[in-house]
mmCIF file of C-alpha atoms and ligand atoms in Angstrom:
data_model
loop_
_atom_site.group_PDB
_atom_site.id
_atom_site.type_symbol
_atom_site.label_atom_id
_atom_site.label_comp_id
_atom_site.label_asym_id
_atom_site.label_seq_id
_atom_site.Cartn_x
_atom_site.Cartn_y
_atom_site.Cartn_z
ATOM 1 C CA UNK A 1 47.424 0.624 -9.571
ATOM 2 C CA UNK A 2 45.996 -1.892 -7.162
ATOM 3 C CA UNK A 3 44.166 1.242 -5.469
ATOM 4 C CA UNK A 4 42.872 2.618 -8.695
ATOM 5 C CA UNK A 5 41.509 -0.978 -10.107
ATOM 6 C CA UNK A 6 39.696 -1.458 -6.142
ATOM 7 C CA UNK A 7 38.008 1.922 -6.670
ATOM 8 C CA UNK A 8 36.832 1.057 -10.482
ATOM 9 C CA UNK A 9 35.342 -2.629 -8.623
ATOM 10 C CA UNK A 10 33.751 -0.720 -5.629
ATOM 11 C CA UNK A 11 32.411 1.861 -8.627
ATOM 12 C CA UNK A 12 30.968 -0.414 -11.178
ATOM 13 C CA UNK A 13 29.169 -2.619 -7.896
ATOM 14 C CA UNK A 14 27.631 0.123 -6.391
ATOM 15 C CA UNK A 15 25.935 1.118 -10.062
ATOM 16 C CA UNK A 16 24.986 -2.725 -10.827
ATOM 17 C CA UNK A 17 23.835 -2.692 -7.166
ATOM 18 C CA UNK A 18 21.486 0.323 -7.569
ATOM 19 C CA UNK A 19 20.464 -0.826 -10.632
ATOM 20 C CA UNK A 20 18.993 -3.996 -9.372
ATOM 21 C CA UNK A 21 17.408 -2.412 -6.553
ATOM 22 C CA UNK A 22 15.814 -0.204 -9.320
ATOM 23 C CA UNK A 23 15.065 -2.860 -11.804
ATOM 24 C CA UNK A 24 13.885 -5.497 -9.134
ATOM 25 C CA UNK A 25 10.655 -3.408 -7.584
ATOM 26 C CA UNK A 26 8.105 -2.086 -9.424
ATOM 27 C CA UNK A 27 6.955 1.705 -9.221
ATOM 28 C CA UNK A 28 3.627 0.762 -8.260
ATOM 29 C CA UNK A 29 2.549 -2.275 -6.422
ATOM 30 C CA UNK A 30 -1.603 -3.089 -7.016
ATOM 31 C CA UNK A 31 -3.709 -4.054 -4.391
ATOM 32 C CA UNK A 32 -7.820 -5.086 -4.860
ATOM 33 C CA UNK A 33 -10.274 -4.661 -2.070
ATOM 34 C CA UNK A 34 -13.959 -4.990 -2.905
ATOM 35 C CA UNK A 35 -14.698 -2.077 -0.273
ATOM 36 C CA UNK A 36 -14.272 1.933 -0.117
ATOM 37 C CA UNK A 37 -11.888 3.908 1.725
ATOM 38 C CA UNK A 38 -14.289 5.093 4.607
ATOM 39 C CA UNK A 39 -14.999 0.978 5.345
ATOM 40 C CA UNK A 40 -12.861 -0.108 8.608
ATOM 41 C CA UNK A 41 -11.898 -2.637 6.129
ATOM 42 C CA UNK A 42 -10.701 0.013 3.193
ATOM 43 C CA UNK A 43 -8.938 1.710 6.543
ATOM 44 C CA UNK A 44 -7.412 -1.135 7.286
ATOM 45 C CA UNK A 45 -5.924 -1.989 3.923
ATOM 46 C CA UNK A 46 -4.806 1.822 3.775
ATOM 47 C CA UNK A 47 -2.833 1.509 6.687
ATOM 48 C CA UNK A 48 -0.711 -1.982 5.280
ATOM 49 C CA UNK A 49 0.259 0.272 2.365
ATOM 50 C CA UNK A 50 1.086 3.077 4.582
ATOM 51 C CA UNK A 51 3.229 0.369 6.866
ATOM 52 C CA UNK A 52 4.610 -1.422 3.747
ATOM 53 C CA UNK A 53 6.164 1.522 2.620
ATOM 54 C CA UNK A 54 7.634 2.935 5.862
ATOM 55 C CA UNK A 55 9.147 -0.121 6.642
ATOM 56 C CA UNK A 56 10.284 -1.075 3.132
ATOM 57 C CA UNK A 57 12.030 2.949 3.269
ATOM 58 C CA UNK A 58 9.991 3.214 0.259
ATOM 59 C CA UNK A 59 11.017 0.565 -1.815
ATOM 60 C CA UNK A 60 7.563 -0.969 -1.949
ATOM 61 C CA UNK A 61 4.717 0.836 -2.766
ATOM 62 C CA UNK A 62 1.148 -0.690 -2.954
ATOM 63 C CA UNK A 63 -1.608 1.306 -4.599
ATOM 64 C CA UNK A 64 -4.814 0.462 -2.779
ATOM 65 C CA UNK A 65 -7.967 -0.149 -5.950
ATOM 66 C CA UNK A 66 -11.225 0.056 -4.115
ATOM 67 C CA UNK A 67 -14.199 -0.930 -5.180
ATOM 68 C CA UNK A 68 -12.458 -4.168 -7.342
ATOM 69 C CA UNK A 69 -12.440 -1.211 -9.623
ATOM 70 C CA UNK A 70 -9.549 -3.562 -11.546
ATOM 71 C CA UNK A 71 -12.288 -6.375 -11.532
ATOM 72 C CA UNK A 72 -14.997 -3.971 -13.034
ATOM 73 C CA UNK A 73 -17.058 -4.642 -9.572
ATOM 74 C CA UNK A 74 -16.752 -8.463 -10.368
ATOM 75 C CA UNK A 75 -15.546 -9.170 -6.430
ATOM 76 C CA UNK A 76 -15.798 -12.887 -6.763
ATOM 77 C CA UNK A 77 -13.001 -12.988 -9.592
ATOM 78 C CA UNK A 78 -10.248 -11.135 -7.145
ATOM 79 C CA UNK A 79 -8.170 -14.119 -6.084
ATOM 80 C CA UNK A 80 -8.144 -15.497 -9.331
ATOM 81 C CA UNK A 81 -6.772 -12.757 -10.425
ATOM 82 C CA UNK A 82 -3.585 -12.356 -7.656
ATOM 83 C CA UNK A 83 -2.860 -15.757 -8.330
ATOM 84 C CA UNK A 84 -2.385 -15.020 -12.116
ATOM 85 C CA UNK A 85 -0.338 -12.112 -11.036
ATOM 86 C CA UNK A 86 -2.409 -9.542 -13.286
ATOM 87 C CA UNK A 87 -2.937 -8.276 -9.823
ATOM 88 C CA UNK A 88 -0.169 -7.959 -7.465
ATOM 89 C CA UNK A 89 -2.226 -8.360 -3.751
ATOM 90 C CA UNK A 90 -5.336 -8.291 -1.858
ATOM 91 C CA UNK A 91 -6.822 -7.361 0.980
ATOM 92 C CA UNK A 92 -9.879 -9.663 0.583
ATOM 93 C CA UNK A 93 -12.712 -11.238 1.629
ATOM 94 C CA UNK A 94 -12.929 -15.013 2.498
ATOM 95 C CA UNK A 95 -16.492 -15.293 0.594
ATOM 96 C CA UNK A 96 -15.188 -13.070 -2.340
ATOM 97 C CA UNK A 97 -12.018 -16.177 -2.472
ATOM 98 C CA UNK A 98 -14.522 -18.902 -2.438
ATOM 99 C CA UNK A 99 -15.233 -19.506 -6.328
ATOM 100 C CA UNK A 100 -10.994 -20.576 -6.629
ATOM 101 C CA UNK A 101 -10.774 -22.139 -2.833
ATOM 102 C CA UNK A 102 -14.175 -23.713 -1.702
ATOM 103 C CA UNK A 103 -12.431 -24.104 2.005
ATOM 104 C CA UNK A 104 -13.131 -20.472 2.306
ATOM 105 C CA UNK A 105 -16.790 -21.197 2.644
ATOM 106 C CA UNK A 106 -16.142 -22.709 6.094
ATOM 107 C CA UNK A 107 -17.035 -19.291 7.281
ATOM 108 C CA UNK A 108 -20.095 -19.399 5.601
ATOM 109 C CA UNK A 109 -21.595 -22.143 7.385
ATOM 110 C CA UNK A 110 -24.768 -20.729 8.724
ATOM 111 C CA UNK A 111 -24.574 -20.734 12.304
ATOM 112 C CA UNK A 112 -21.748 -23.282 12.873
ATOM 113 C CA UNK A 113 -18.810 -20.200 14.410
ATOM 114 C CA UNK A 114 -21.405 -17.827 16.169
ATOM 115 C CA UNK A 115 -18.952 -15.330 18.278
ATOM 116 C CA UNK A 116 -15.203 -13.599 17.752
ATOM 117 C CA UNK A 117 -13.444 -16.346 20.320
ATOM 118 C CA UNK A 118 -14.456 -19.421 18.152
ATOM 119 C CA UNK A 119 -13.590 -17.377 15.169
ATOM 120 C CA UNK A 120 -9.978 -16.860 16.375
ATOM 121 C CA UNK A 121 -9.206 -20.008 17.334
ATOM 122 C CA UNK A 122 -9.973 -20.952 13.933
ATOM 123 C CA UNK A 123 -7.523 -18.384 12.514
ATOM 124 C CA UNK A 124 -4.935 -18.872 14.368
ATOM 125 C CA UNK A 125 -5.025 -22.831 15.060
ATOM 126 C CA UNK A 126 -5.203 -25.466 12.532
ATOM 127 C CA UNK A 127 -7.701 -24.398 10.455
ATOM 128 C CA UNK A 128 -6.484 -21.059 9.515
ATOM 129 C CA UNK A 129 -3.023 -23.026 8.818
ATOM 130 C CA UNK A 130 -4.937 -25.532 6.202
ATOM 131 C CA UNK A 131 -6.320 -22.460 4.364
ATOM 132 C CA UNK A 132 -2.931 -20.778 3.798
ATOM 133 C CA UNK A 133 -2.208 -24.208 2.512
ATOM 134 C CA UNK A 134 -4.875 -24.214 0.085
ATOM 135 C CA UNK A 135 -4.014 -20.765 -0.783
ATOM 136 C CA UNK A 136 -0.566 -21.739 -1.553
ATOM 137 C CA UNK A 137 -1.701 -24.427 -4.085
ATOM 138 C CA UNK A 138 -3.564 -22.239 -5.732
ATOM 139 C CA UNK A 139 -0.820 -19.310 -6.103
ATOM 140 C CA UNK A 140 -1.322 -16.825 -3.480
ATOM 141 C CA UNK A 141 0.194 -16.571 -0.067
ATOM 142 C CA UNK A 142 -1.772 -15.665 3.057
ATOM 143 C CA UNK A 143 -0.159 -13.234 5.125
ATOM 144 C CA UNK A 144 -2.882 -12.032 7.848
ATOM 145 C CA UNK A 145 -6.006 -12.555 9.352
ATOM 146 C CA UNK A 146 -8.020 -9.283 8.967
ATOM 147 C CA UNK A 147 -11.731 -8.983 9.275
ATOM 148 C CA UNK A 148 -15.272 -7.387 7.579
ATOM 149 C CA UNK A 149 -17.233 -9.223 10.279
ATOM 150 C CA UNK A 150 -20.198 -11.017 11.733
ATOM 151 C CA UNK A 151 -23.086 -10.798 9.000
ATOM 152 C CA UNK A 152 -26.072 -9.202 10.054
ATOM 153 C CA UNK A 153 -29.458 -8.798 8.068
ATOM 154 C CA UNK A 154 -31.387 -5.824 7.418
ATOM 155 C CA UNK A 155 -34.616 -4.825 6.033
ATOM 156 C CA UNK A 156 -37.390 -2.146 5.200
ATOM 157 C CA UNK A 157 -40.468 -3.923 5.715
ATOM 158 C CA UNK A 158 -40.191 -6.257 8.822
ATOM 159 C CA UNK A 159 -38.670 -7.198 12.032
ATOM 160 C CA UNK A 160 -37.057 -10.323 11.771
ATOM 161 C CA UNK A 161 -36.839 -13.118 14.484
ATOM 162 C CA UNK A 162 -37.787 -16.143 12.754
ATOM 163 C CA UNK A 163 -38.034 -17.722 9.573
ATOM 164 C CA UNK A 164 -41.433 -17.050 8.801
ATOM 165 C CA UNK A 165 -40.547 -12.960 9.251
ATOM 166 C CA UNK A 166 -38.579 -13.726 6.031
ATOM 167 C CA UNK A 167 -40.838 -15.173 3.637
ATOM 168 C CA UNK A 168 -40.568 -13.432 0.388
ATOM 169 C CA UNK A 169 -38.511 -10.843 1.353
ATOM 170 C CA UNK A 170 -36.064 -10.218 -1.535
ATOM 171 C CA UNK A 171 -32.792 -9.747 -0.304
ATOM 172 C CA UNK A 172 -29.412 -8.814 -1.700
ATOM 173 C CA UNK A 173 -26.624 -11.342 -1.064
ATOM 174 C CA UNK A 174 -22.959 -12.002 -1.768
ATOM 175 C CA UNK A 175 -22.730 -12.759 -5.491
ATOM 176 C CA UNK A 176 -21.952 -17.123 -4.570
ATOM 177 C CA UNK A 177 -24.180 -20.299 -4.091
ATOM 178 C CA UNK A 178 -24.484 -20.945 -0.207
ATOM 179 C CA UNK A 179 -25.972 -17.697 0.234
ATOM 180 C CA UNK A 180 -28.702 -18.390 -2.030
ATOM 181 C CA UNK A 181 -28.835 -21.775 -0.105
ATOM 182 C CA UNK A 182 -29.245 -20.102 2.835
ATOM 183 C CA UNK A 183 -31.810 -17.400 2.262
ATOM 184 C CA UNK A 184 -33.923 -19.745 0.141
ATOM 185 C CA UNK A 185 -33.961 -22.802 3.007
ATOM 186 C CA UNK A 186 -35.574 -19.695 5.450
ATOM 187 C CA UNK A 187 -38.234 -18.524 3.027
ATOM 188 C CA UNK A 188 -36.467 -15.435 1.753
ATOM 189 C CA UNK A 189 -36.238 -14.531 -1.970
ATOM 190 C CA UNK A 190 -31.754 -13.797 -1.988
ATOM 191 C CA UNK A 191 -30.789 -12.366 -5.277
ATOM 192 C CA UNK A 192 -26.778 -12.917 -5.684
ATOM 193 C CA UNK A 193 -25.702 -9.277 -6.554
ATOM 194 C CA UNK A 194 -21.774 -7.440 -6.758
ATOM 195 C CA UNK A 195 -21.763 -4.805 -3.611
ATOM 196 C CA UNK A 196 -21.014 -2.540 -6.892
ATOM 197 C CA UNK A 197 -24.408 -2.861 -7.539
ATOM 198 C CA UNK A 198 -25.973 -2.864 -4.532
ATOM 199 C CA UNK A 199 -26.458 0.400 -2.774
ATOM 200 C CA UNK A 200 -28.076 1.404 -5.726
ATOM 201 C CA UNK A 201 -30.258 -2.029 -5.617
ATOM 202 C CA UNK A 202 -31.060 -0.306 -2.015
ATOM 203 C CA UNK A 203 -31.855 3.201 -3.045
ATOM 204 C CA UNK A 204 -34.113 2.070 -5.503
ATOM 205 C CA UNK A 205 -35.882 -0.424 -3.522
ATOM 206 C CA UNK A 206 -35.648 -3.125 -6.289
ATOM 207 C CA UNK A 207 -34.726 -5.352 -3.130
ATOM 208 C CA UNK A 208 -36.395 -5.315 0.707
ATOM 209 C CA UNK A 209 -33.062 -5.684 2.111
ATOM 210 C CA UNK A 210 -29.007 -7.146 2.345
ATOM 211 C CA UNK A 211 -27.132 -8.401 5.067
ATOM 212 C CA UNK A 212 -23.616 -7.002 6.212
ATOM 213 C CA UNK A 213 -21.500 -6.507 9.053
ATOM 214 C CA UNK A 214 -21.585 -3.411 11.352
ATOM 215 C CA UNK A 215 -18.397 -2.471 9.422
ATOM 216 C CA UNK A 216 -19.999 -1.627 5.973
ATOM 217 C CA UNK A 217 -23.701 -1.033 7.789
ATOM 218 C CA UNK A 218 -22.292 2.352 9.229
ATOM 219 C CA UNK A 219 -19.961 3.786 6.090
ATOM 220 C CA UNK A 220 -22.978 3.464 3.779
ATOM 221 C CA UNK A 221 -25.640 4.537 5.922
ATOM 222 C CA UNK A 222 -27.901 1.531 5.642
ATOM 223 C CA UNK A 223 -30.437 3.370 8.220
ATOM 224 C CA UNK A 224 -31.274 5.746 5.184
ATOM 225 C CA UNK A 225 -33.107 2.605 3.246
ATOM 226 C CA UNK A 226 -33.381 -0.301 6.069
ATOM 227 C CA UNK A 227 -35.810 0.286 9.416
ATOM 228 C CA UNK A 228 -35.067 -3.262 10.687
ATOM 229 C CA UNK A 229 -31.922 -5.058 11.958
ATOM 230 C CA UNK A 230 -31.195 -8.052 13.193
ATOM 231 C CA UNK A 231 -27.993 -9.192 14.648
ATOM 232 C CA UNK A 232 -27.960 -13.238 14.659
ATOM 233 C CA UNK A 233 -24.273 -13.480 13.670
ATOM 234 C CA UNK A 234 -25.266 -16.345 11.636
ATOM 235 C CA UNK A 235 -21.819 -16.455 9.631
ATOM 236 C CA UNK A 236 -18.562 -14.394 9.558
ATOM 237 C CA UNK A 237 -17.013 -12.663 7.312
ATOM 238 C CA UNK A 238 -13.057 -12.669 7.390
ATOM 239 C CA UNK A 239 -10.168 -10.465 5.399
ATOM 240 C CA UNK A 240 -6.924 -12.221 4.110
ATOM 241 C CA UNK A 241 -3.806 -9.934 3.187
ATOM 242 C CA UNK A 242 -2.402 -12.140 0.455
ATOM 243 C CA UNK A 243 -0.007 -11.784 -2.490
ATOM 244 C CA UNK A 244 0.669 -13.582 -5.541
ATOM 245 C CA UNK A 245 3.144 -16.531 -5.036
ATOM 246 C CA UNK A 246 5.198 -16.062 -8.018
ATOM 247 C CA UNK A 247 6.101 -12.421 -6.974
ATOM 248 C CA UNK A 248 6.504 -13.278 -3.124
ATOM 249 C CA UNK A 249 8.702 -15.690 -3.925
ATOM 250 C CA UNK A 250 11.344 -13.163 -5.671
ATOM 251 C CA UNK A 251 11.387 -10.903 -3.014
ATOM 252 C CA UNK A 252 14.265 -11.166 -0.975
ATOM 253 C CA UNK A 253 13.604 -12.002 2.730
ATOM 254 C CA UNK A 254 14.078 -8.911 4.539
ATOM 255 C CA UNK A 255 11.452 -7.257 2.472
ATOM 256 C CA UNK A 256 9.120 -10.494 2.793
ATOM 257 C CA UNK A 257 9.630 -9.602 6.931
ATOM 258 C CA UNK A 258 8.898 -6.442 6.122
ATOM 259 C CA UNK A 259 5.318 -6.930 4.115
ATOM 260 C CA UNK A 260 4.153 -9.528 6.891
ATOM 261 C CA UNK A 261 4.875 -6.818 10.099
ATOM 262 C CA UNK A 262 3.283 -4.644 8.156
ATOM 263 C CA UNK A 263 0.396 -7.096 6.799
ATOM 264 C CA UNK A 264 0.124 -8.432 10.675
ATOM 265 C CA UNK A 265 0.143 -4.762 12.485
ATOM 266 C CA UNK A 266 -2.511 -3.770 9.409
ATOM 267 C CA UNK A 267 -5.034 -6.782 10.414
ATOM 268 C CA UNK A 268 -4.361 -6.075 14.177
ATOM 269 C CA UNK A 269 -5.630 -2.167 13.415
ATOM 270 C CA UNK A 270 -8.354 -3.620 11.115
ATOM 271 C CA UNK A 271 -9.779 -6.208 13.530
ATOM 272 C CA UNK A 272 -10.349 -4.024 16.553
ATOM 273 C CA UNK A 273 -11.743 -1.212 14.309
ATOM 274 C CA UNK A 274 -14.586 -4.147 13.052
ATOM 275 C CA UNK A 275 -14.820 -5.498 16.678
ATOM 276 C CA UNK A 276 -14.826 -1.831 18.543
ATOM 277 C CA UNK A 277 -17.840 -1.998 20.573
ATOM 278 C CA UNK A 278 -18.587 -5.262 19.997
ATOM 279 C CA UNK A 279 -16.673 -7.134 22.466
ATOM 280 C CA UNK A 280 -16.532 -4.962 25.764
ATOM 281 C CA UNK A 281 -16.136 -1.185 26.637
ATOM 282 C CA UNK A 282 -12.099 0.435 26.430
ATOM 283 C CA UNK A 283 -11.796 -0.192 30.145
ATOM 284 C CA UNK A 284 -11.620 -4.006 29.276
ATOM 285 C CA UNK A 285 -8.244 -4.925 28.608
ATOM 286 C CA UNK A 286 -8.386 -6.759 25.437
ATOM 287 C CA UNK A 287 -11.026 -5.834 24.098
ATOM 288 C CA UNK A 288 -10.683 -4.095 20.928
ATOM 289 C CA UNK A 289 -11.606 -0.304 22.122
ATOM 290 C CA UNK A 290 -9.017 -1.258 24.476
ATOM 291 C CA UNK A 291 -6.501 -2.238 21.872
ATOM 292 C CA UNK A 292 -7.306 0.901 19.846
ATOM 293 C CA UNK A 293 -6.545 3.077 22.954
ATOM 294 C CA UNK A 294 -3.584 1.685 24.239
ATOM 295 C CA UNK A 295 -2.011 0.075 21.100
ATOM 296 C CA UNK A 296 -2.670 2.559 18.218
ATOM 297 C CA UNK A 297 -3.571 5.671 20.186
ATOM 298 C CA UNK A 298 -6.740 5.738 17.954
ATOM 299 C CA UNK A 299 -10.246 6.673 18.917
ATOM 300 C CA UNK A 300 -13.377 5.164 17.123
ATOM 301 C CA UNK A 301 -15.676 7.911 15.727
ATOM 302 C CA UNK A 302 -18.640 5.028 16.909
ATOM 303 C CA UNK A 303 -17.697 3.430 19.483
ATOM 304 C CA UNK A 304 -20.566 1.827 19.872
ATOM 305 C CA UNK A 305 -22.333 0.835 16.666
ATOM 306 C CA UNK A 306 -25.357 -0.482 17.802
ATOM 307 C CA UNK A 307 -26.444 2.494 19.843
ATOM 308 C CA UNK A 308 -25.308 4.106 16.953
ATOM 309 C CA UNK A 309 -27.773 1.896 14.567
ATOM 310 C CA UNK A 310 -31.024 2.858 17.063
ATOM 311 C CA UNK A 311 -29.892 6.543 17.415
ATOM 312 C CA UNK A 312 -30.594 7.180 13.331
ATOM 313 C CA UNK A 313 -34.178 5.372 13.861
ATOM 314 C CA UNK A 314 -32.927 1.635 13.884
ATOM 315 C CA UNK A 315 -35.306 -0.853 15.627
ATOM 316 C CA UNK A 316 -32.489 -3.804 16.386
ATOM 317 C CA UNK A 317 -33.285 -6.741 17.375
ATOM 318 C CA UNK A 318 -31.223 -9.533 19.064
ATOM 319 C CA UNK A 319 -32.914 -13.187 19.077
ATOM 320 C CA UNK A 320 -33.456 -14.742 22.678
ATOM 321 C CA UNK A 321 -31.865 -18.927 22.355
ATOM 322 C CA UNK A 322 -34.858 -19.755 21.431
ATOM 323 C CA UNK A 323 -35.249 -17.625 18.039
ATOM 324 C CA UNK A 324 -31.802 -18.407 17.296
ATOM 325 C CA UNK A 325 -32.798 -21.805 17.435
ATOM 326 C CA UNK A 326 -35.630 -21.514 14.661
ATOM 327 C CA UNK A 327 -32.885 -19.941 12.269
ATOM 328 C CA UNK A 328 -30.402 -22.898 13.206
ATOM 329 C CA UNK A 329 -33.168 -25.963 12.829
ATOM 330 C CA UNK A 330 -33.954 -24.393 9.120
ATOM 331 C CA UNK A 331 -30.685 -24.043 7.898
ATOM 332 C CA UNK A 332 -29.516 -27.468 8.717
ATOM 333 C CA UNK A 333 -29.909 -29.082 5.992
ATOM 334 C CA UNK A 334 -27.597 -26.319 4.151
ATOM 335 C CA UNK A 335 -24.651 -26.505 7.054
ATOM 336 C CA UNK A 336 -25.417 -30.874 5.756
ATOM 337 C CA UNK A 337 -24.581 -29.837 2.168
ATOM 338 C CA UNK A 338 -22.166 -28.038 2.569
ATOM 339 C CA UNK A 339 -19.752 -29.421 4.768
ATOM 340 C CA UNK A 340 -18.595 -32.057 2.171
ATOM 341 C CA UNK A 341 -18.013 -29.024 -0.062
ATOM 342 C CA UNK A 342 -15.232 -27.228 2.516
ATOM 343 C CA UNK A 343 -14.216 -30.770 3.213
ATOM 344 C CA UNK A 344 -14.788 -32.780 5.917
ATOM 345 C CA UNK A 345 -11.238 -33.069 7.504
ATOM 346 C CA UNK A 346 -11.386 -29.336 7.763
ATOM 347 C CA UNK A 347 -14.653 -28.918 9.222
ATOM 348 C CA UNK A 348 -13.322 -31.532 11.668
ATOM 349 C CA UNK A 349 -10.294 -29.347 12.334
ATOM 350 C CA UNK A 350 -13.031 -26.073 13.054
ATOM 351 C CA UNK A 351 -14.588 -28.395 15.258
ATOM 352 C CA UNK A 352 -10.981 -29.009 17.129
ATOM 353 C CA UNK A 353 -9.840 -25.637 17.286
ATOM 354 C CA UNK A 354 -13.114 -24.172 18.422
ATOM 355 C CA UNK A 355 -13.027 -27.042 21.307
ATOM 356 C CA UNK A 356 -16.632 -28.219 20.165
ATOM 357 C CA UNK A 357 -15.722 -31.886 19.370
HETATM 358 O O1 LIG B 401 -20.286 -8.014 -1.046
HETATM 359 C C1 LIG B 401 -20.364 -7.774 0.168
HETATM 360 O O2 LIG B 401 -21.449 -7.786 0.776
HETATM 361 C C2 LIG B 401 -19.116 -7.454 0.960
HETATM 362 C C3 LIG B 401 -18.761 -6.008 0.727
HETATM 363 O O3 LIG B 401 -19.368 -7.643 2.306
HETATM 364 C C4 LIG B 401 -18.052 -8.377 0.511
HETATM 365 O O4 LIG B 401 -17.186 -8.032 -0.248
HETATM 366 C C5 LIG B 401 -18.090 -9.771 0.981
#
């Protein structure tokens, strides 16, 4: 009897048990990036779904939507959109967050981070804690630090190595305020366009140029339209892995472990493939050919991008200290406006973390 009535208990838990698994996860988990699949960054994101769903054993899957195809190309509305929970998670930009969290412009400041060091002691010191934060308030949660890059500009029509090589040039930038700031302080003529939009804008010639980091330069052949770059690293353009709060939150904690290894190992991947080349040869340990070697057995198809850049016809330019300081004397008065906007107590803490006090 007793036997019988243990085997009818063990029964009836084991159906409401697989039940809830069933009911509790979705069949299909959606994920907005504003890039393509062939973009280190679209890579990058591939591989967190990959990862998610190995070490969830398959009970999370994430659907990658390039392109903010959800968003109909409108790349600046993607975090609003996680944090409403119409979409599930992101592997996003820090500029394309900045409409909802102004902090996120902090990246944006022209010429205030400059190099990969200062950038990760921002990410992974106070600063990147106080933007989590902010994320938190408004809905999503940060799980990674991923990357697009140092922004560089390119051009048909000049070399550029001061501010007077820009004047008039009509450039496409990120679709948000400080880049029109920016472009406008050094003589340019930005027009705020959705990357949707723009490769066309480029093969058409309706603007003279754009500015991106070696990351999206390569996968859409900018060498086809541009002649002229110039690498002045004059901002930086991180990648968050976040999800939206309300959904996190139900999750249970082994597969909230689960997402963040993954999320982490992802951003690990994505970051060296962004950096590769950038920041010493593979025989460097640490350095992210290195990293790519040794860690994920993975070998770049450019392994060095700028070589790569002058190979297909590129004249690249680097600015001696004393260019560079033409481009930061004119934007001052920008970095001056905008620093209230990403708040001065965080600015402060860049400042701390990047040992510049
Ligand atoms: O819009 C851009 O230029 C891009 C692809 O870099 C971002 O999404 C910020």
């Amino acid at each position: 009897m007793f036997k019988k009535i243990g085997i009818v208990v063990l029964l009836v838990s084991l159906i409401l048990g697989m039940s809830t698994m069933m009911w509790a996860y979705k069949s299909e988990y959606r994920m907005t990036l504003n890039v393509g699949p062939t973009f280190y960054w679209g890579m990058g994101a591939k591989k967190f779904c990959d990862l998610v769903k190995e070490k969830t054993n398959g009970l999370i899957n994430i659907k990658p939507y390039y392109g903010s195809s959800l968003l109909k190309g409108a790349q600046m509305t993607s975090l609003q959109m996680v944090s409403m929970g119409v979409i599930d998670c992101a592997y996003e930009s820090t500029i394309n967050s900045a409409p909802v969290i102004p902090q996120m412009n902090i990246f944006s400041l022209p010429f205030f981070i400059n190099n990969f060091k200062n950038l990760d002691k921002m990410e992974y010191g106070e600063t990147g804690k106080a933007i989590f934060k902010a994320m938190e308030k408004k809905g999503v949660i940060g799980l990674a630090w991923a990357e697009n890059g140092f922004r560089q500009v390119t051009n048909s029509v000049r070399e550029i190595k001061s501010p007077k090589d820009m004047k008039g040039l009509r450039l496409r930038v990120c679709p948000t305020p400080i880049f029109i700031d920016i472009f406008r302080k050094l003589g340019a003529d930005p027009v705020n366009m959705n990357w949707g939009d723009a490769v066309t804008a480029f093969q058409q010639g309706t603007v003279d140029g754009q500015e991106n980091p070696v990351g999206v330069l390569l996968p859409v052949k900018i060498y086809q339209y541009h002649k002229y770059v110039t690498f002045w690293n004059y901002l930086v353009d991180p990648v968050i892995v976040y999800w939206s709060k309300r959904e996190w939150n139900a999750f249970p904690p082994d597969i909230q472990k689960a997402i963040r290894e993954a999320a982490e190992e992802s951003a690990r991947f994505e970051k060296a493939l962004c950096r590769a080349g950038l920041d010493g040869d593979e025989n460097t340990p640490g350095s992210s050919l290195y990293i790519l070697k040794h860690e994920f057995e993975y070998t770049m198809q450019h392994p060095d991008p700028v070589g790569f850049l002058k190979s297909k016809g590129m004249k690249v330019t680097f600015l001696t200290d004393e260019e560079r300081q033409t481009f930061i004397e004119a934007t001052k008065p920008v970095l001056q406006k905008w620093i209230p906007k990403v708040g001065r107590d965080l600015y402060e803490k860049a400042l701390k973390d990047m040992g510049k006090e």
